[in-house]
PDB file of C-alpha atoms in Angstrom:
ATOM      1  CA  UNK A   1      90.563 111.536  71.363  1.00 53.00           C
ATOM      2  CA  UNK A   2      87.785 111.789  68.746  1.00 62.00           C
ATOM      3  CA  UNK A   3      87.006 109.170  66.230  1.00 80.00           C
ATOM      4  CA  UNK A   4      88.986 109.705  63.002  1.00 79.00           C
ATOM      5  CA  UNK A   5      85.947 110.623  60.989  1.00 78.00           C
ATOM      6  CA  UNK A   6      85.302 113.523  63.574  1.00 88.00           C
ATOM      7  CA  UNK A   7      88.847 114.966  63.417  1.00 91.00           C
ATOM      8  CA  UNK A   8      89.392 118.560  62.362  1.00 94.00           C
ATOM      9  CA  UNK A   9      92.543 120.456  61.432  1.00 96.00           C
ATOM     10  CA  UNK A  10      92.621 121.623  65.061  1.00 95.00           C
ATOM     11  CA  UNK A  11      92.923 118.151  66.343  1.00 93.00           C
ATOM     12  CA  UNK A  12      95.714 117.236  63.825  1.00 94.00           C
ATOM     13  CA  UNK A  13      97.682 120.457  63.775  1.00 95.00           C
ATOM     14  CA  UNK A  14     101.076 121.289  65.458  1.00 92.00           C
ATOM     15  CA  UNK A  15     100.546 124.531  67.227  1.00 91.00           C
ATOM     16  CA  UNK A  16     104.000 125.780  67.529  1.00 90.00           C
ATOM     17  CA  UNK A  17     104.688 126.896  63.966  1.00 92.00           C
ATOM     18  CA  UNK A  18     108.097 128.305  62.910  1.00 93.00           C
ATOM     19  CA  UNK A  19     107.589 131.051  60.412  1.00 95.00           C
ATOM     20  CA  UNK A  20     109.649 133.557  58.417  1.00 95.00           C
ATOM     21  CA  UNK A  21     109.235 137.142  57.350  1.00 96.00           C
ATOM     22  CA  UNK A  22     108.923 138.236  53.735  1.00 96.00           C
ATOM     23  CA  UNK A  23     111.916 140.364  54.390  1.00 95.00           C
ATOM     24  CA  UNK A  24     114.153 137.469  55.597  1.00 93.00           C
ATOM     25  CA  UNK A  25     117.269 136.797  53.265  1.00 88.00           C
ATOM     26  CA  UNK A  26     117.344 133.649  51.276  1.00 84.00           C
ATOM     27  CA  UNK A  27     120.595 132.523  52.927  1.00 79.00           C
ATOM     28  CA  UNK A  28     119.020 132.990  56.315  1.00 83.00           C
ATOM     29  CA  UNK A  29     115.982 130.811  55.464  1.00 85.00           C
ATOM     30  CA  UNK A  30     118.309 128.176  53.794  1.00 80.00           C
ATOM     31  CA  UNK A  31     120.272 128.066  56.949  1.00 79.00           C
ATOM     32  CA  UNK A  32     117.046 127.546  59.061  1.00 83.00           C
ATOM     33  CA  UNK A  33     115.843 124.799  56.675  1.00 80.00           C
ATOM     34  CA  UNK A  34     119.113 122.972  56.835  1.00 77.00           C
ATOM     35  CA  UNK A  35     118.566 122.639  60.682  1.00 80.00           C
ATOM     36  CA  UNK A  36     114.792 121.988  60.453  1.00 79.00           C
ATOM     37  CA  UNK A  37     112.941 118.540  60.356  1.00 81.00           C
ATOM     38  CA  UNK A  38     110.514 119.828  57.802  1.00 82.00           C
ATOM     39  CA  UNK A  39     110.723 121.321  54.191  1.00 84.00           C
ATOM     40  CA  UNK A  40     109.271 124.804  54.312  1.00 88.00           C
ATOM     41  CA  UNK A  41     107.921 127.763  56.214  1.00 93.00           C
ATOM     42  CA  UNK A  42     104.815 129.817  56.283  1.00 95.00           C
ATOM     43  CA  UNK A  43     105.767 133.526  55.487  1.00 96.00           C
ATOM     44  CA  UNK A  44     103.914 135.993  57.776  1.00 96.00           C
ATOM     45  CA  UNK A  45     103.881 139.793  57.828  1.00 94.00           C
ATOM     46  CA  UNK A  46     104.610 141.854  60.938  1.00 91.00           C
ATOM     47  CA  UNK A  47     101.012 141.488  61.888  1.00 88.00           C
ATOM     48  CA  UNK A  48     101.369 137.716  61.876  1.00 88.00           C
ATOM     49  CA  UNK A  49      99.114 137.402  58.763  1.00 93.00           C
ATOM     50  CA  UNK A  50      99.909 134.654  56.241  1.00 95.00           C
ATOM     51  CA  UNK A  51     101.271 136.118  52.992  1.00 96.00           C
ATOM     52  CA  UNK A  52     103.031 133.176  51.445  1.00 95.00           C
ATOM     53  CA  UNK A  53     104.920 129.979  51.943  1.00 95.00           C
ATOM     54  CA  UNK A  54     108.572 129.048  50.966  1.00 93.00           C
ATOM     55  CA  UNK A  55     109.717 125.529  50.502  1.00 88.00           C
ATOM     56  CA  UNK A  56     112.965 123.742  49.778  1.00 82.00           C
ATOM     57  CA  UNK A  57     111.806 123.407  46.212  1.00 79.00           C
ATOM     58  CA  UNK A  58     111.414 127.246  45.896  1.00 80.00           C
ATOM     59  CA  UNK A  59     114.766 127.705  47.266  1.00 75.00           C
ATOM     60  CA  UNK A  60     116.516 124.914  45.421  1.00 70.00           C
ATOM     61  CA  UNK A  61     115.145 126.337  42.122  1.00 68.00           C
ATOM     62  CA  UNK A  62     117.485 129.382  42.578  1.00 67.00           C
ATOM     63  CA  UNK A  63     120.412 127.122  42.203  1.00 60.00           C
ATOM     64  CA  UNK A  64     119.426 124.798  39.378  1.00 51.00           C
ATOM     65  CA  UNK A  65     120.152 125.727  35.799  1.00 49.00           C
ATOM     66  CA  UNK A  66     117.505 124.274  33.525  1.00 49.00           C
ATOM     67  CA  UNK A  67     119.706 124.421  30.318  1.00 50.00           C
ATOM     68  CA  UNK A  68     122.159 121.877  31.803  1.00 50.00           C
ATOM     69  CA  UNK A  69     119.915 118.886  31.905  1.00 46.00           C
ATOM     70  CA  UNK A  70     121.395 115.467  30.761  1.00 40.00           C
ATOM     71  CA  UNK A  71     119.411 113.453  28.311  1.00 41.00           C
ATOM     72  CA  UNK A  72     120.384 109.761  28.932  1.00 41.00           C
ATOM     73  CA  UNK A  73     119.305 107.191  26.330  1.00 41.00           C
ATOM     74  CA  UNK A  74     117.487 104.099  27.707  1.00 42.00           C
ATOM     75  CA  UNK A  75     117.430 100.727  26.029  1.00 42.00           C
ATOM     76  CA  UNK A  76     118.955  99.999  22.665  1.00 45.00           C
ATOM     77  CA  UNK A  77     119.397 102.194  19.537  1.00 49.00           C
ATOM     78  CA  UNK A  78     117.468 104.013  18.154  1.00 49.00           C
ATOM     79  CA  UNK A  79     116.899 105.090  21.761  1.00 44.00           C
ATOM     80  CA  UNK A  80     113.132 105.735  21.627  1.00 47.00           C
ATOM     81  CA  UNK A  81     113.100 106.511  25.295  1.00 46.00           C
ATOM     82  CA  UNK A  82     115.297 108.998  27.235  1.00 44.00           C
ATOM     83  CA  UNK A  83     115.506 109.802  30.961  1.00 42.00           C
ATOM     84  CA  UNK A  84     115.922 113.377  32.043  1.00 43.00           C
ATOM     85  CA  UNK A  85     118.401 113.108  34.762  1.00 40.00           C
ATOM     86  CA  UNK A  86     118.507 115.737  37.423  1.00 45.00           C
ATOM     87  CA  UNK A  87     122.179 116.697  37.382  1.00 42.00           C
ATOM     88  CA  UNK A  88     123.862 119.756  36.455  1.00 46.00           C
ATOM     89  CA  UNK A  89     126.803 118.709  34.377  1.00 44.00           C
ATOM     90  CA  UNK A  90     128.858 121.735  35.467  1.00 48.00           C
ATOM     91  CA  UNK A  91     127.695 121.740  39.029  1.00 44.00           C
ATOM     92  CA  UNK A  92     130.907 122.483  40.965  1.00 47.00           C
ATOM     93  CA  UNK A  93     131.763 124.590  43.941  1.00 41.00           C
ATOM     94  CA  UNK A  94     132.363 127.709  41.810  1.00 38.00           C
ATOM     95  CA  UNK A  95     128.842 127.522  40.115  1.00 49.00           C
ATOM     96  CA  UNK A  96     127.271 126.926  43.521  1.00 45.00           C
ATOM     97  CA  UNK A  97     129.192 129.707  44.982  1.00 46.00           C
ATOM     98  CA  UNK A  98     128.086 132.161  42.248  1.00 47.00           C
ATOM     99  CA  UNK A  99     124.484 131.176  42.545  1.00 53.00           C
ATOM    100  CA  UNK A 100     124.499 131.525  46.209  1.00 53.00           C
ATOM    101  CA  UNK A 101     126.298 134.943  46.123  1.00 56.00           C
ATOM    102  CA  UNK A 102     123.729 136.066  43.560  1.00 64.00           C
ATOM    103  CA  UNK A 103     120.745 134.938  45.487  1.00 66.00           C
ATOM    104  CA  UNK A 104     121.745 135.110  49.104  1.00 67.00           C
ATOM    105  CA  UNK A 105     120.476 138.504  49.742  1.00 76.00           C
ATOM    106  CA  UNK A 106     117.229 138.163  47.900  1.00 84.00           C
ATOM    107  CA  UNK A 107     114.279 138.555  50.270  1.00 91.00           C
ATOM    108  CA  UNK A 108     112.018 135.678  50.623  1.00 92.00           C
ATOM    109  CA  UNK A 109     109.133 137.675  49.167  1.00 94.00           C
ATOM    110  CA  UNK A 110     110.899 137.164  45.730  1.00 90.00           C
ATOM    111  CA  UNK A 111     110.811 133.436  45.908  1.00 88.00           C
ATOM    112  CA  UNK A 112     107.875 132.512  48.029  1.00 92.00           C
ATOM    113  CA  UNK A 113     104.558 131.099  46.765  1.00 91.00           C
ATOM    114  CA  UNK A 114     101.827 133.674  47.380  1.00 93.00           C
ATOM    115  CA  UNK A 115      98.866 131.470  46.442  1.00 91.00           C
ATOM    116  CA  UNK A 116      98.909 129.547  49.602  1.00 93.00           C
ATOM    117  CA  UNK A 117      96.413 126.716  50.313  1.00 94.00           C
ATOM    118  CA  UNK A 118      95.446 126.900  53.863  1.00 96.00           C
ATOM    119  CA  UNK A 119      92.607 125.575  56.051  1.00 97.00           C
ATOM    120  CA  UNK A 120      90.722 126.705  59.075  1.00 97.00           C
ATOM    121  CA  UNK A 121      90.871 124.977  62.503  1.00 97.00           C
ATOM    122  CA  UNK A 122      87.419 123.358  61.974  1.00 97.00           C
ATOM    123  CA  UNK A 123      88.190 122.067  58.615  1.00 97.00           C
ATOM    124  CA  UNK A 124      87.168 118.343  58.639  1.00 95.00           C
ATOM    125  CA  UNK A 125      89.697 115.606  58.191  1.00 94.00           C
ATOM    126  CA  UNK A 126      88.216 114.552  54.773  1.00 93.00           C
ATOM    127  CA  UNK A 127      88.860 118.081  53.339  1.00 95.00           C
ATOM    128  CA  UNK A 128      92.401 118.133  54.734  1.00 95.00           C
ATOM    129  CA  UNK A 129      93.041 114.639  53.198  1.00 93.00           C
ATOM    130  CA  UNK A 130      91.656 115.915  49.736  1.00 94.00           C
ATOM    131  CA  UNK A 131      94.171 118.788  49.758  1.00 95.00           C
ATOM    132  CA  UNK A 132      97.235 116.616  50.992  1.00 93.00           C
ATOM    133  CA  UNK A 133      96.374 113.943  48.472  1.00 92.00           C
ATOM    134  CA  UNK A 134      95.928 116.400  45.473  1.00 90.00           C
ATOM    135  CA  UNK A 135      98.423 115.157  42.811  1.00 86.00           C
ATOM    136  CA  UNK A 136      98.347 118.541  41.041  1.00 88.00           C
ATOM    137  CA  UNK A 137      99.321 120.712  43.972  1.00 83.00           C
ATOM    138  CA  UNK A 138     101.739 118.299  45.800  1.00 83.00           C
ATOM    139  CA  UNK A 139     101.117 119.917  49.125  1.00 89.00           C
ATOM    140  CA  UNK A 140     103.079 118.435  52.099  1.00 88.00           C
ATOM    141  CA  UNK A 141     101.906 120.854  54.896  1.00 91.00           C
ATOM    142  CA  UNK A 142      98.768 123.032  55.343  1.00 95.00           C
ATOM    143  CA  UNK A 143      98.909 126.149  57.375  1.00 96.00           C
ATOM    144  CA  UNK A 144      95.852 126.494  59.731  1.00 97.00           C
ATOM    145  CA  UNK A 145      94.696 130.080  59.802  1.00 96.00           C
ATOM    146  CA  UNK A 146      92.237 131.700  62.124  1.00 95.00           C
ATOM    147  CA  UNK A 147      91.414 135.338  61.947  1.00 92.00           C
ATOM    148  CA  UNK A 148      94.175 135.816  59.383  1.00 87.00           C
ATOM    149  CA  UNK A 149      96.832 134.494  61.583  1.00 92.00           C
ATOM    150  CA  UNK A 150      98.741 131.168  61.428  1.00 94.00           C
ATOM    151  CA  UNK A 151      97.638 129.110  64.474  1.00 95.00           C
ATOM    152  CA  UNK A 152      99.105 125.733  63.420  1.00 95.00           C
ATOM    153  CA  UNK A 153     100.191 123.547  60.593  1.00 96.00           C
ATOM    154  CA  UNK A 154      98.988 120.101  59.486  1.00 96.00           C
ATOM    155  CA  UNK A 155     101.556 117.913  57.845  1.00 92.00           C
ATOM    156  CA  UNK A 156     100.981 114.632  56.056  1.00 91.00           C
ATOM    157  CA  UNK A 157     102.591 112.724  58.749  1.00 91.00           C
ATOM    158  CA  UNK A 158     100.180 114.358  61.324  1.00 92.00           C
ATOM    159  CA  UNK A 159      97.304 112.733  59.368  1.00 92.00           C
ATOM    160  CA  UNK A 160      99.020 109.437  58.997  1.00 91.00           C
ATOM    161  CA  UNK A 161      99.783 109.388  62.651  1.00 91.00           C
ATOM    162  CA  UNK A 162      96.185 110.142  63.685  1.00 90.00           C
ATOM    163  CA  UNK A 163      95.016 107.147  61.462  1.00 88.00           C
ATOM    164  CA  UNK A 164      97.716 104.883  62.962  1.00 91.00           C
ATOM    165  CA  UNK A 165      96.742 105.815  66.465  1.00 89.00           C
ATOM    166  CA  UNK A 166      93.055 105.180  65.750  1.00 86.00           C
ATOM    167  CA  UNK A 167      93.900 101.832  64.258  1.00 86.00           C
ATOM    168  CA  UNK A 168      96.021 100.884  67.276  1.00 89.00           C
ATOM    169  CA  UNK A 169      93.342 101.936  69.781  1.00 85.00           C
ATOM    170  CA  UNK A 170      90.595  99.928  67.779  1.00 82.00           C
ATOM    171  CA  UNK A 171      93.036  96.907  67.953  1.00 85.00           C
ATOM    172  CA  UNK A 172      93.518  97.348  71.635  1.00 86.00           C
ATOM    173  CA  UNK A 173      89.753  97.570  72.315  1.00 83.00           C
ATOM    174  CA  UNK A 174      89.091  94.243  70.269  1.00 74.00           C
TER     175      UNK A 174
END
């Protein structure tokens, strides 16, 4: 294995990438995510070109009602601080059922993120790290694209695993 400083996206990526189509229904993708060990899919067109990405966050947003946020006072009166508590006060099976029915048949193209941050196979580890550590973007997985086609995906845990493996190898050599 190459030294950690020499690694590229190709060295880190998982090559067998599960994708979805822009025409797939929200309900179908939700079902696939429920069984997956990750939190999103690259969205590819019929030619295999990357056209978007859809994550759990995108899909959960369909079922959260922003007007129903609880404000919880913290400390003692006059309660100078509050917490925004992520709970829907009327979240019951009926509300969820209505939201699910209303959104289940939507195509993924209506909820996916189209401004996808992707890398090429030869992108150096340092650039991959910069993207995955960017607080503003909060990216967990980077599609690896070559000739407009998704050839792999690099997740944060892939980078962490590579660093761990290099450290173990260095300890074993010492």
